[in-house]
């Protein structure tokens, strides 16, 4: 048996034992796996490499943390609740459009933070009562929240698996917006209409209003939305006119908009908000640290190269089957782990088959779908909790949207060479 | 831009303060371990060591 294969098996084995049997956090399990791999390869405990691995995702950490501060700020200011109320009262006569817009609200925190958990727990919790009031059964509403949160996690501007895959091959995280929008938006629209539209007949707006916070929108008016608009304007301007607009960087933009949100809506304690935001973010950040160390040791020991060379021997058909099955399946442990362990080698194998950024974006999208996989199923379990069910009935309704998402991703992957214009 | 460098160091310091406060507030060992893990690169970055 090749030593690289032995190292890989040791790393995955220790990781799985740590995470599934000993119930250790993903971060710690990944570090233990990395150390085990280094020991098997005869490298001892390579402290320098473990620290190097820590630094792989420092920029990503800044983006996620500041995005979470922004998300908490607009949630506490009342902007999300006001937006919810606005959509329902304006569009209840056009249920399809109303559902699509509600789906975008579920997606929004995921888009900004790159975390499906953040999407379910913030916007999901706000939208869920409306979906139930409309008459959508609990299991279907849970499925809408779960898939919506995952579409948000995969949608730009922040897609962490895409950052992990790009970081793994030294590709800048630039140009991912087009392909990611092209895959996430149609899938999100299909999911919400497929699961919810038939229940949206003859809506009683007065009944719906009972579950909406109508006051916050009336009290603060347009200025509630200023932080969200400012965010969009700054993100677009820095890309559209880079020579005129100073490159502030995504973390600073998020932080500026979070500060603005403190003054545009309901008053809240900014420090307390910041603590709450970081409380939910720390486990995600630690996971990134673990992933960074894991990849560093995979590279140091040659196990990563071994995966790529082995994949090359499989042939393309087997590779595409693995992409559709093993990659989302690995999400049962961690979608970030899937991106780093499987996504990077798969991208290296597929580099010559089409547009590289599009391929990386689509692989990251498939990794994100892993957040639906039991037993971990972060997005799914939280969504089920919010609608007051166990995950099993919710998962049943996620199957068809999941298959449609995978099918669309494969169609795009096979045609990625025609999609290069989206990345410029 | 030199100015932005100091702005970003301030952002790192803010995040460090928030993470440290959360770490000392919670009494769950594994959570504290996660927080300590995140703190390491941030401290090194703040001190411009790496």
Coordinates of C-alpha atoms in Angstrom, one line a residue:
Chain A
X1 CA 0.0 0.0 0.0
X2 CA 1.3 3.5 -0.9
X3 CA 2.4 5.5 2.1
X4 CA 0.3 8.5 0.8
X5 CA -2.8 6.3 0.9
X6 CA -1.9 5.1 4.4
X7 CA -1.5 8.8 5.5
X8 CA -4.8 9.7 3.9
X9 CA -6.6 6.8 5.6
X10 CA -5.0 7.7 8.9
X11 CA -6.1 11.3 8.6
X12 CA -9.7 10.5 7.6
X13 CA -9.9 7.7 10.2
X14 CA -8.8 9.9 13.1
X15 CA -11.0 12.7 11.9
X16 CA -14.1 10.5 11.7
X17 CA -13.4 8.8 15.0
X18 CA -12.9 12.2 16.7
X19 CA -16.0 13.7 15.2
X20 CA -18.5 10.9 15.1
X21 CA -17.5 8.6 17.9
X22 CA -15.9 10.9 20.4
X23 CA -18.2 13.8 19.5
X24 CA -15.4 16.3 19.3
X25 CA -15.9 19.5 17.3
X26 CA -15.0 19.3 13.6
X27 CA -12.1 21.8 14.2
X28 CA -10.4 19.6 16.8
X29 CA -11.1 16.4 14.9
X30 CA -9.4 17.9 11.8
X31 CA -6.4 19.0 13.8
X32 CA -6.1 15.5 15.4
X33 CA -6.4 14.0 11.9
X34 CA -3.7 16.3 10.6
X35 CA -1.4 15.4 13.4
X36 CA -2.0 11.7 12.9
X37 CA -1.2 12.1 9.2
X38 CA 2.0 13.8 9.9
X39 CA 3.0 11.1 12.4
X40 CA 2.2 8.3 10.0
X41 CA 4.3 10.1 7.3
X42 CA 7.2 10.3 9.7
X43 CA 7.1 14.1 9.9
X44 CA 6.6 14.2 13.7
X45 CA 4.4 17.0 14.9
X46 CA 5.2 19.7 12.4
X47 CA 4.3 22.8 14.5
X48 CA 5.4 25.2 11.7
X49 CA 3.1 23.6 9.1
X50 CA 0.2 23.5 11.5
X51 CA 0.6 27.3 12.1
X52 CA 1.0 27.8 8.3
X53 CA -2.3 26.0 7.9
X54 CA -3.9 28.4 10.5
X55 CA -3.1 31.3 8.3
X56 CA -4.6 29.9 5.0
X57 CA -8.0 31.4 5.9
X58 CA -7.2 34.5 7.9
X59 CA -8.8 36.7 5.2
X60 CA -11.9 34.5 5.1
X61 CA -12.1 34.7 8.9
X62 CA -12.2 38.5 8.7
X63 CA -14.9 38.5 6.0
X64 CA -17.1 36.0 7.9
X65 CA -16.7 37.8 11.2
X66 CA -17.5 41.2 9.9
X67 CA -20.4 39.9 7.8
X68 CA -21.9 38.3 10.9
X69 CA -21.5 41.6 12.8
X70 CA -23.4 43.3 9.9
X71 CA -26.1 40.6 9.8
X72 CA -26.7 40.9 13.6
X73 CA -26.8 44.7 13.3
X74 CA -29.5 44.7 10.6
X75 CA -31.5 42.0 12.4
X76 CA -31.4 44.0 15.7
X77 CA -32.2 47.3 14.0
X78 CA -35.5 45.7 12.6
X79 CA -34.6 46.0 8.9
X80 CA -35.1 42.2 8.2
X81 CA -38.6 42.2 9.9
X82 CA -39.6 45.4 8.0
X83 CA -38.5 43.9 4.7
X84 CA -40.5 40.8 5.4
X85 CA -43.6 42.9 6.2
X86 CA -43.1 45.0 3.1
X87 CA -42.9 42.0 0.8
X88 CA -46.0 40.3 2.1
X89 CA -48.2 43.3 2.1
X90 CA -47.1 44.5 -1.3
X91 CA -47.0 41.1 -3.1
X92 CA -49.6 38.9 -1.5
X93 CA -51.8 39.2 -4.6
X94 CA -48.9 37.7 -6.7
X95 CA -48.1 34.6 -4.5
X96 CA -45.3 33.3 -6.8
X97 CA -43.4 36.5 -6.6
X98 CA -44.0 36.8 -2.9
X99 CA -42.6 33.4 -2.3
X100 CA -39.6 34.1 -4.4
X101 CA -38.9 37.3 -2.5
X102 CA -39.3 35.5 0.8
X103 CA -36.9 32.9 -0.4
X104 CA -34.4 35.7 -1.2
X105 CA -34.8 37.0 2.4
X106 CA -34.0 33.5 3.7
X107 CA -31.0 33.4 1.4
X108 CA -29.7 36.9 2.3
X109 CA -27.9 36.2 5.6
X110 CA -26.3 33.1 4.0
X111 CA -25.1 35.2 1.0
X112 CA -23.5 37.8 3.3
X113 CA -22.0 35.4 5.9
X114 CA -21.4 32.3 3.9
X115 CA -23.1 30.2 6.7
X116 CA -26.3 28.3 6.2
X117 CA -26.7 28.2 10.0
X118 CA -26.7 32.0 10.2
X119 CA -29.4 32.1 7.4
X120 CA -31.7 29.6 9.1
X121 CA -31.3 31.1 12.6
X122 CA -31.8 34.7 11.6
X123 CA -33.9 35.2 8.4
X124 CA -35.3 31.6 8.6
X125 CA -36.7 32.2 12.0
X126 CA -38.4 35.4 10.8
X127 CA -39.8 34.0 7.6
X128 CA -41.0 30.6 9.0
X129 CA -44.1 31.9 10.8
X130 CA -45.2 33.6 7.5
X131 CA -44.8 30.4 5.5
X132 CA -46.8 28.5 8.1
X133 CA -49.5 31.1 8.2
X134 CA -49.8 31.0 4.4
X135 CA -50.8 27.4 4.8
X136 CA -47.6 25.6 3.8
X137 CA -47.3 22.4 5.8
X138 CA -44.5 22.3 8.5
X139 CA -42.3 19.8 6.7
X140 CA -42.4 21.6 3.4
X141 CA -41.8 25.0 5.1
X142 CA -38.8 23.4 6.9
X143 CA -37.5 22.1 3.5
X144 CA -37.9 25.6 2.0
X145 CA -35.9 27.1 4.9
X146 CA -33.2 24.4 4.7
X147 CA -32.7 24.6 0.9
X148 CA -33.0 28.4 0.9
X149 CA -30.3 28.7 3.6
X150 CA -28.0 26.4 1.5
X151 CA -28.6 28.4 -1.6
X152 CA -27.7 31.5 0.4
X153 CA -24.6 29.8 1.6
X154 CA -23.6 29.0 -2.0
X155 CA -24.6 32.4 -3.5
X156 CA -22.2 35.3 -3.7
X157 CA -20.6 37.5 -2.4
X158 CA -19.4 35.1 0.3
X159 CA -19.2 31.4 -0.5
X160 CA -16.8 29.7 2.0
X161 CA -16.4 26.3 0.1
X162 CA -15.5 28.3 -3.0
X163 CA -12.9 30.2 -1.0
X164 CA -11.5 27.0 0.4
X165 CA -11.3 25.4 -3.1
X166 CA -9.8 28.6 -4.6
X167 CA -7.4 28.9 -1.7
X168 CA -6.4 25.3 -2.2
X169 CA -5.2 25.9 -5.8
X170 CA -3.9 29.5 -5.3
X171 CA -6.7 31.0 -7.3
X172 CA -8.0 34.4 -6.2
X173 CA -11.6 34.5 -5.1
X174 CA -12.6 36.8 -7.9
X175 CA -15.1 36.3 -10.7
X176 CA -17.2 33.7 -8.9
X177 CA -20.4 35.9 -8.7
X178 CA -21.7 35.1 -12.2
X179 CA -21.6 31.3 -12.1
X180 CA -22.8 31.2 -8.5
X181 CA -25.8 33.4 -9.2
X182 CA -26.6 31.4 -12.3
X183 CA -26.8 28.1 -10.4
X184 CA -28.3 29.3 -7.0
X185 CA -31.0 31.6 -8.2
X186 CA -32.8 29.1 -10.5
X187 CA -32.5 26.4 -7.9
X188 CA -33.9 28.6 -5.1
X189 CA -36.8 29.7 -7.3
X190 CA -37.6 26.1 -8.3
X191 CA -37.5 24.9 -4.7
X192 CA -39.8 27.6 -3.2
X193 CA -42.3 27.3 -6.0
X194 CA -42.2 23.5 -6.1
X195 CA -42.7 23.2 -2.4
X196 CA -44.9 26.1 -1.6
X197 CA -46.9 27.6 -4.5
X198 CA -49.9 25.2 -4.5
X199 CA -50.6 26.3 -0.9
X200 CA -50.7 30.0 -1.7
X201 CA -54.3 30.3 -2.9
X202 CA -56.7 33.0 -1.5
X203 CA -54.4 34.6 1.0
X204 CA -56.0 36.5 3.9
X205 CA -53.7 39.6 4.3
X206 CA -55.3 40.6 7.6
X207 CA -54.5 37.2 9.1
X208 CA -50.9 37.4 7.8
X209 CA -50.4 40.9 9.3
X210 CA -50.9 39.4 12.7
X211 CA -47.6 37.6 12.4
X212 CA -45.7 40.6 10.9
X213 CA -44.0 43.5 12.7
X214 CA -45.8 46.3 10.8
X215 CA -44.6 49.0 13.3
X216 CA -40.9 49.0 12.8
X217 CA -41.2 49.8 9.1
X218 CA -43.6 52.6 9.7
X219 CA -41.5 54.1 12.6
X220 CA -38.2 54.3 10.8
X221 CA -39.2 54.3 7.2
X222 CA -36.7 54.2 4.3
X223 CA -33.7 54.8 6.5
X224 CA -34.0 51.2 7.9
X225 CA -32.8 49.9 4.6
X226 CA -29.8 52.3 4.2
X227 CA -27.2 49.8 5.6
X228 CA -28.3 47.1 3.0
X229 CA -28.3 49.6 0.1
X230 CA -24.9 51.0 1.2
X231 CA -23.5 47.5 1.3
X232 CA -24.7 46.8 -2.2
X233 CA -23.5 50.1 -3.5
X234 CA -20.0 49.8 -2.0
X235 CA -19.6 46.1 -3.1
X236 CA -20.7 47.0 -6.6
X237 CA -18.6 50.2 -6.9
X238 CA -15.4 48.6 -5.8
X239 CA -15.8 46.1 -8.6
X240 CA -17.3 48.3 -11.3
X241 CA -14.9 51.4 -10.9
X242 CA -11.8 50.1 -9.3
X243 CA -9.7 53.0 -10.5
X244 CA -12.0 55.7 -8.9
X245 CA -13.3 53.8 -5.8
X246 CA -10.6 53.0 -3.2
X247 CA -10.4 49.3 -2.5
X248 CA -11.7 49.2 1.0
X249 CA -11.9 45.4 1.1
X250 CA -15.0 43.4 2.0
X251 CA -14.5 43.2 5.8
X252 CA -14.2 47.0 6.1
X253 CA -17.3 47.5 3.9
X254 CA -19.3 45.1 6.2
X255 CA -18.1 46.8 9.3
X256 CA -19.0 50.3 8.0
X257 CA -22.5 49.1 7.1
X258 CA -22.9 47.5 10.5
X259 CA -21.9 50.8 12.2
X260 CA -24.5 52.6 10.0
X261 CA -27.2 50.0 11.0
X262 CA -26.7 51.0 14.7
X263 CA -28.1 54.5 13.9
X264 CA -30.9 53.7 11.3
X265 CA -33.4 51.6 13.2
X266 CA -34.3 50.3 16.6
X267 CA -31.6 51.2 19.2
X268 CA -29.5 48.4 20.5
X269 CA -26.3 47.8 22.4
X270 CA -23.6 47.4 19.7
X271 CA -21.2 45.6 22.0
X272 CA -23.8 43.1 23.0
X273 CA -24.8 42.6 19.4
X274 CA -21.1 42.0 18.5
X275 CA -20.7 39.4 21.2
X276 CA -23.9 37.6 20.0
X277 CA -22.6 37.6 16.5
X278 CA -19.2 36.2 17.4
X279 CA -20.7 33.7 19.7
X280 CA -22.3 31.9 16.7
X281 CA -19.4 32.5 14.5
X282 CA -16.5 31.1 16.6
X283 CA -17.2 27.4 15.9
X284 CA -17.3 28.2 12.1
X285 CA -14.0 30.1 12.3
X286 CA -12.4 27.3 14.3
X287 CA -13.6 24.8 11.7
X288 CA -11.7 26.9 9.1
X289 CA -8.6 26.7 11.2
X290 CA -8.9 22.9 11.3
X291 CA -9.5 22.7 7.6
X292 CA -6.4 24.9 6.9
X293 CA -4.2 22.6 9.0
X294 CA -5.7 19.5 7.5
X295 CA -4.9 20.7 3.9
X296 CA -1.4 21.8 4.9
X297 CA -0.6 18.3 6.2
X298 CA -2.3 16.7 3.2
X299 CA 0.0 18.7 1.0
X300 CA 3.1 18.2 3.1
X301 CA 2.7 14.4 3.1
X302 CA 1.9 14.2 -0.6
X303 CA -1.6 12.7 0.1
X304 CA -3.3 15.6 -1.8
X305 CA -1.3 14.8 -4.9
X306 CA -2.1 11.2 -4.4
X307 CA -5.8 11.9 -4.5
X308 CA -5.4 14.0 -7.7
X309 CA -3.4 11.3 -9.5
X310 CA -5.8 8.6 -8.4
X311 CA -8.8 10.6 -9.7
X312 CA -7.1 11.0 -13.0
X313 CA -7.0 7.3 -13.3
X314 CA -10.8 6.9 -12.7
X315 CA -11.9 8.4 -16.0
X316 CA -14.3 11.3 -16.4
X317 CA -17.6 9.4 -16.0
X318 CA -16.5 7.9 -12.6
X319 CA -15.3 11.3 -11.6
X320 CA -18.6 13.0 -12.3
X321 CA -20.4 10.2 -10.4
X322 CA -18.1 10.8 -7.5
X323 CA -18.7 14.5 -7.6
X324 CA -22.5 14.0 -7.5
X325 CA -22.4 11.4 -4.7
X326 CA -19.2 11.5 -2.5
X327 CA -18.8 15.2 -2.4
X328 CA -22.3 16.1 -1.0
X329 CA -22.1 12.8 1.0
X330 CA -19.0 14.1 2.8
X331 CA -21.1 17.0 3.9
X332 CA -22.6 14.7 6.5
X333 CA -19.3 15.4 8.3
X334 CA -18.6 18.9 7.0
X335 CA -19.3 20.7 3.8
X336 CA -16.1 22.7 4.4
X337 CA -14.2 19.4 4.7
X338 CA -15.7 18.2 1.5
X339 CA -14.5 21.4 -0.3
X340 CA -11.0 21.1 1.0
X341 CA -10.5 17.3 0.9
X342 CA -12.5 16.5 -2.3
X343 CA -13.1 19.9 -4.0
X344 CA -9.5 20.9 -4.5
X345 CA -8.3 17.6 -6.1
X346 CA -11.5 17.3 -8.2
X347 CA -10.9 20.9 -9.5
X348 CA -7.3 20.0 -10.3
X349 CA -8.4 17.0 -12.4
X350 CA -11.1 19.0 -14.2
X351 CA -9.0 22.1 -14.9
X352 CA -8.7 21.3 -18.6
X353 CA -12.3 20.5 -19.2
X354 CA -13.7 24.1 -19.1
X355 CA -13.6 27.5 -17.4
X356 CA -11.7 27.0 -14.2
X357 CA -13.5 29.6 -12.1
X358 CA -16.9 28.2 -13.2
X359 CA -15.8 24.7 -12.3
X360 CA -14.6 25.8 -8.9
X361 CA -17.9 27.7 -8.3
X362 CA -20.0 24.6 -9.3
X363 CA -17.9 22.2 -7.2
X364 CA -18.4 24.6 -4.2
X365 CA -22.2 24.6 -4.9
X366 CA -22.3 20.8 -4.7
X367 CA -20.2 20.8 -1.5
X368 CA -22.7 23.3 0.0
X369 CA -25.6 20.8 -0.7
X370 CA -23.8 18.5 1.8
X371 CA -25.3 20.6 4.6
X372 CA -28.6 18.7 3.9
X373 CA -26.9 15.3 4.7
X374 CA -27.8 13.6 8.0
X375 CA -26.7 13.1 10.7
X376 CA -25.0 16.5 10.9
X377 CA -27.3 18.3 8.4
X378 CA -26.7 21.7 10.0
X379 CA -29.2 23.7 7.9
X380 CA -31.7 20.9 7.8
X381 CA -31.7 20.2 11.6
X382 CA -32.0 23.9 12.5
X383 CA -34.8 24.4 9.9
X384 CA -36.7 21.4 11.3
X385 CA -36.3 22.8 14.8
X386 CA -37.7 26.2 13.8
X387 CA -40.9 24.6 12.3
X388 CA -41.2 22.3 15.3
X389 CA -40.4 18.9 13.7
X390 CA -37.7 16.2 13.6
X391 CA -35.4 16.4 10.6
X392 CA -36.7 13.2 8.9
X393 CA -40.0 14.5 7.5
X394 CA -38.2 17.7 6.4
X395 CA -35.5 15.8 4.6
X396 CA -38.1 13.8 2.6
X397 CA -39.2 17.1 1.0
X398 CA -35.6 18.2 0.3
X399 CA -34.9 15.2 -2.0
X400 CA -36.4 16.5 -5.3
X401 CA -34.9 20.0 -4.9
X402 CA -31.5 18.3 -4.0
X403 CA -31.6 16.1 -7.2
X404 CA -32.6 19.1 -9.4
X405 CA -29.7 21.1 -7.9
X406 CA -27.2 18.3 -8.6
X407 CA -28.6 17.8 -12.1
X408 CA -28.3 21.5 -13.0
X409 CA -24.8 21.6 -11.5
X410 CA -23.7 18.7 -13.7
X411 CA -25.2 20.2 -16.8
X412 CA -23.3 23.4 -16.1
X413 CA -20.1 21.5 -15.3
X414 CA -20.3 19.7 -18.7
X415 CA -20.8 23.0 -20.4
X416 CA -18.5 25.2 -18.3
X417 CA -16.3 26.0 -21.3
X418 CA -19.1 28.1 -22.7
X419 CA -19.6 30.0 -19.4
X420 CA -16.3 31.7 -19.1
X421 CA -17.9 35.1 -20.0
X422 CA -19.7 35.0 -16.6
X423 CA -16.4 35.2 -14.7
X424 CA -15.0 38.4 -16.3
Chain B
X1 CA -2.4 52.3 1.5
X2 CA -0.8 52.7 4.9
X3 CA -4.0 54.1 6.4
X4 CA -6.0 51.0 5.5
X5 CA -3.3 48.8 7.1
X6 CA -4.0 50.4 10.5
X7 CA -7.8 50.2 9.9
X8 CA -7.5 46.5 9.3
X9 CA -5.3 46.1 12.4
X10 CA -8.1 47.9 14.4
X11 CA -10.6 45.4 12.9
X12 CA -8.5 42.5 14.0
X13 CA -8.2 44.0 17.5
X14 CA -12.0 44.5 17.7
X15 CA -12.6 40.8 16.7
X16 CA -10.0 39.7 19.2
X17 CA -11.7 41.6 22.0
X18 CA -15.1 40.1 21.1
X19 CA -13.7 36.5 20.8
X20 CA -11.8 36.9 24.1
X21 CA -14.8 38.2 25.9
X22 CA -16.9 35.3 24.6
X23 CA -14.2 32.9 25.6
X24 CA -14.1 34.0 29.2
X25 CA -17.9 34.3 29.5
X26 CA -18.6 30.7 28.4
X27 CA -17.7 27.8 30.6
X28 CA -17.8 25.1 27.9
X29 CA -14.3 23.8 27.5
X30 CA -14.6 22.7 23.8
X31 CA -16.0 26.2 22.9
X32 CA -13.1 27.8 24.7
X33 CA -10.8 25.5 22.8
X34 CA -12.4 26.6 19.5
X35 CA -12.0 30.3 20.5
X36 CA -8.4 29.8 21.5
X37 CA -7.7 28.3 18.1
X38 CA -9.1 31.3 16.3
X39 CA -7.3 33.7 18.5
X40 CA -3.8 32.4 17.6
X41 CA -3.6 33.7 14.0
X42 CA -5.4 36.9 14.9
X43 CA -2.8 37.8 17.7
X44 CA 0.1 37.0 15.3
X45 CA -1.5 39.1 12.6
X46 CA -2.1 42.0 15.1
X47 CA 1.5 41.9 16.2
X48 CA 2.5 41.8 12.5
X49 CA 4.5 38.6 13.2
X50 CA 2.9 36.9 10.2

